[in-house]
């Protein structure tokens, strides 16, 4: 079966391509290389021994999306990662996020709705919950007013998919991730931010390697045990495997409704300072950091109730925080060597 992975050279996308190929799927990648490198294709090939089909295509160009589906009429499923994803950047440049995250989704769905049946996995986010009222967060938690344009695009994206699935042959699974970190154990692929990292772990590893003078910790006055924000950090390989399981669920017609939703996390919250300590342990070095003011758009705490993913999907996270940090550090050292 041929699977389209949009944003397939990105952090989560590339790891999912590997897991799909490990399970015998044929993969076609679309990526516009806006936040990744063509070298990732080599990393995927080094792991799987497969030269993956790739098209450098910007999904905001509707005619090119139409042309792609004319040439690839045998797509059995789509896993849609392609999106801008930095909370802080979205606050400063909201129109970029609305164009890139919503138009691309619409153009894909317009093509898929013309097919007799279509299977769609959506890369969503725990940001749809905003600052949830209760921890851990279940899939039934109310959708709060978004804290950032990024979070809002994920909320609107889910609504677009749900409305479209009601009146078309599209079946979809919405995967709400918590905080993906780490790298493939081979260190052939990992998180590769262009410019200044927007996420915590690559900033930690770059600081640990000496590329940055110190890490900024945004706020130590949150109502948490150590005052720093709490998140659910999940190893990217665990996350990638969940996408394959979700896709198979649709292909095997095991979904109970047209649109299903699952949280993907570990079920454990870790503070920023706990992540720093985990890095210090696996790297055997002290990390320079300073406490600075809170960052707009950030919430206090978010970690998942994973019962539904565990029981319905038959998936659960395997790796510990330290294992994830160790793989991220191994990747950082490799790309700087």
Coordinates of N, CA, C and O in Angstrom, one line a residue, residues 105 135 192 207 211 219 226 269 282 307 314 321 324:
X105 N -4.3 22.0 4.6 CA -5.2 20.9 5.0 C -6.4 20.9 4.1 O -6.9 19.8 3.6
X135 N -5.9 17.5 35.4 CA -4.8 16.7 34.9 C -5.0 15.3 35.5 O -5.5 15.1 36.6
X192 N 16.0 18.6 13.8 CA 16.9 19.5 13.1 C 16.4 20.9 12.8 O 16.0 21.2 11.7
X207 N 23.0 23.9 23.7 CA 23.7 24.6 24.8 C 24.7 23.6 25.4 O 25.9 24.0 25.7
X211 N 27.1 25.4 21.5 CA 26.7 26.3 20.4 C 25.9 27.5 21.0 O 25.9 28.6 20.3
X219 N 10.2 31.3 33.1 CA 9.4 31.4 34.3 C 9.7 30.3 35.3 O 9.9 29.1 35.0
X226 N 8.3 22.7 41.2 CA 9.6 23.5 41.2 C 9.4 24.9 40.6 O 10.4 25.6 40.4
X269 N 4.0 13.9 33.7 CA 4.4 15.3 33.5 C 5.8 15.5 34.0 O 6.2 15.0 35.1
X282 N 22.6 12.2 31.6 CA 23.0 11.4 30.5 C 24.2 11.9 29.8 O 25.0 11.2 29.2
X307 N -5.1 6.4 28.6 CA -5.9 5.1 28.7 C -6.5 4.8 27.3 O -6.5 3.6 26.9
X314 N -4.2 0.0 21.4 CA -3.2 -1.0 21.7 C -1.8 -0.5 21.7 O -0.9 -1.2 21.3
X321 N 12.2 9.3 30.0 CA 12.7 10.6 29.7 C 14.2 10.6 29.5 O 14.7 11.2 28.6
X324 N 15.1 9.2 26.1 CA 14.8 10.1 25.1 C 15.9 11.2 25.0 O 16.4 11.6 24.0

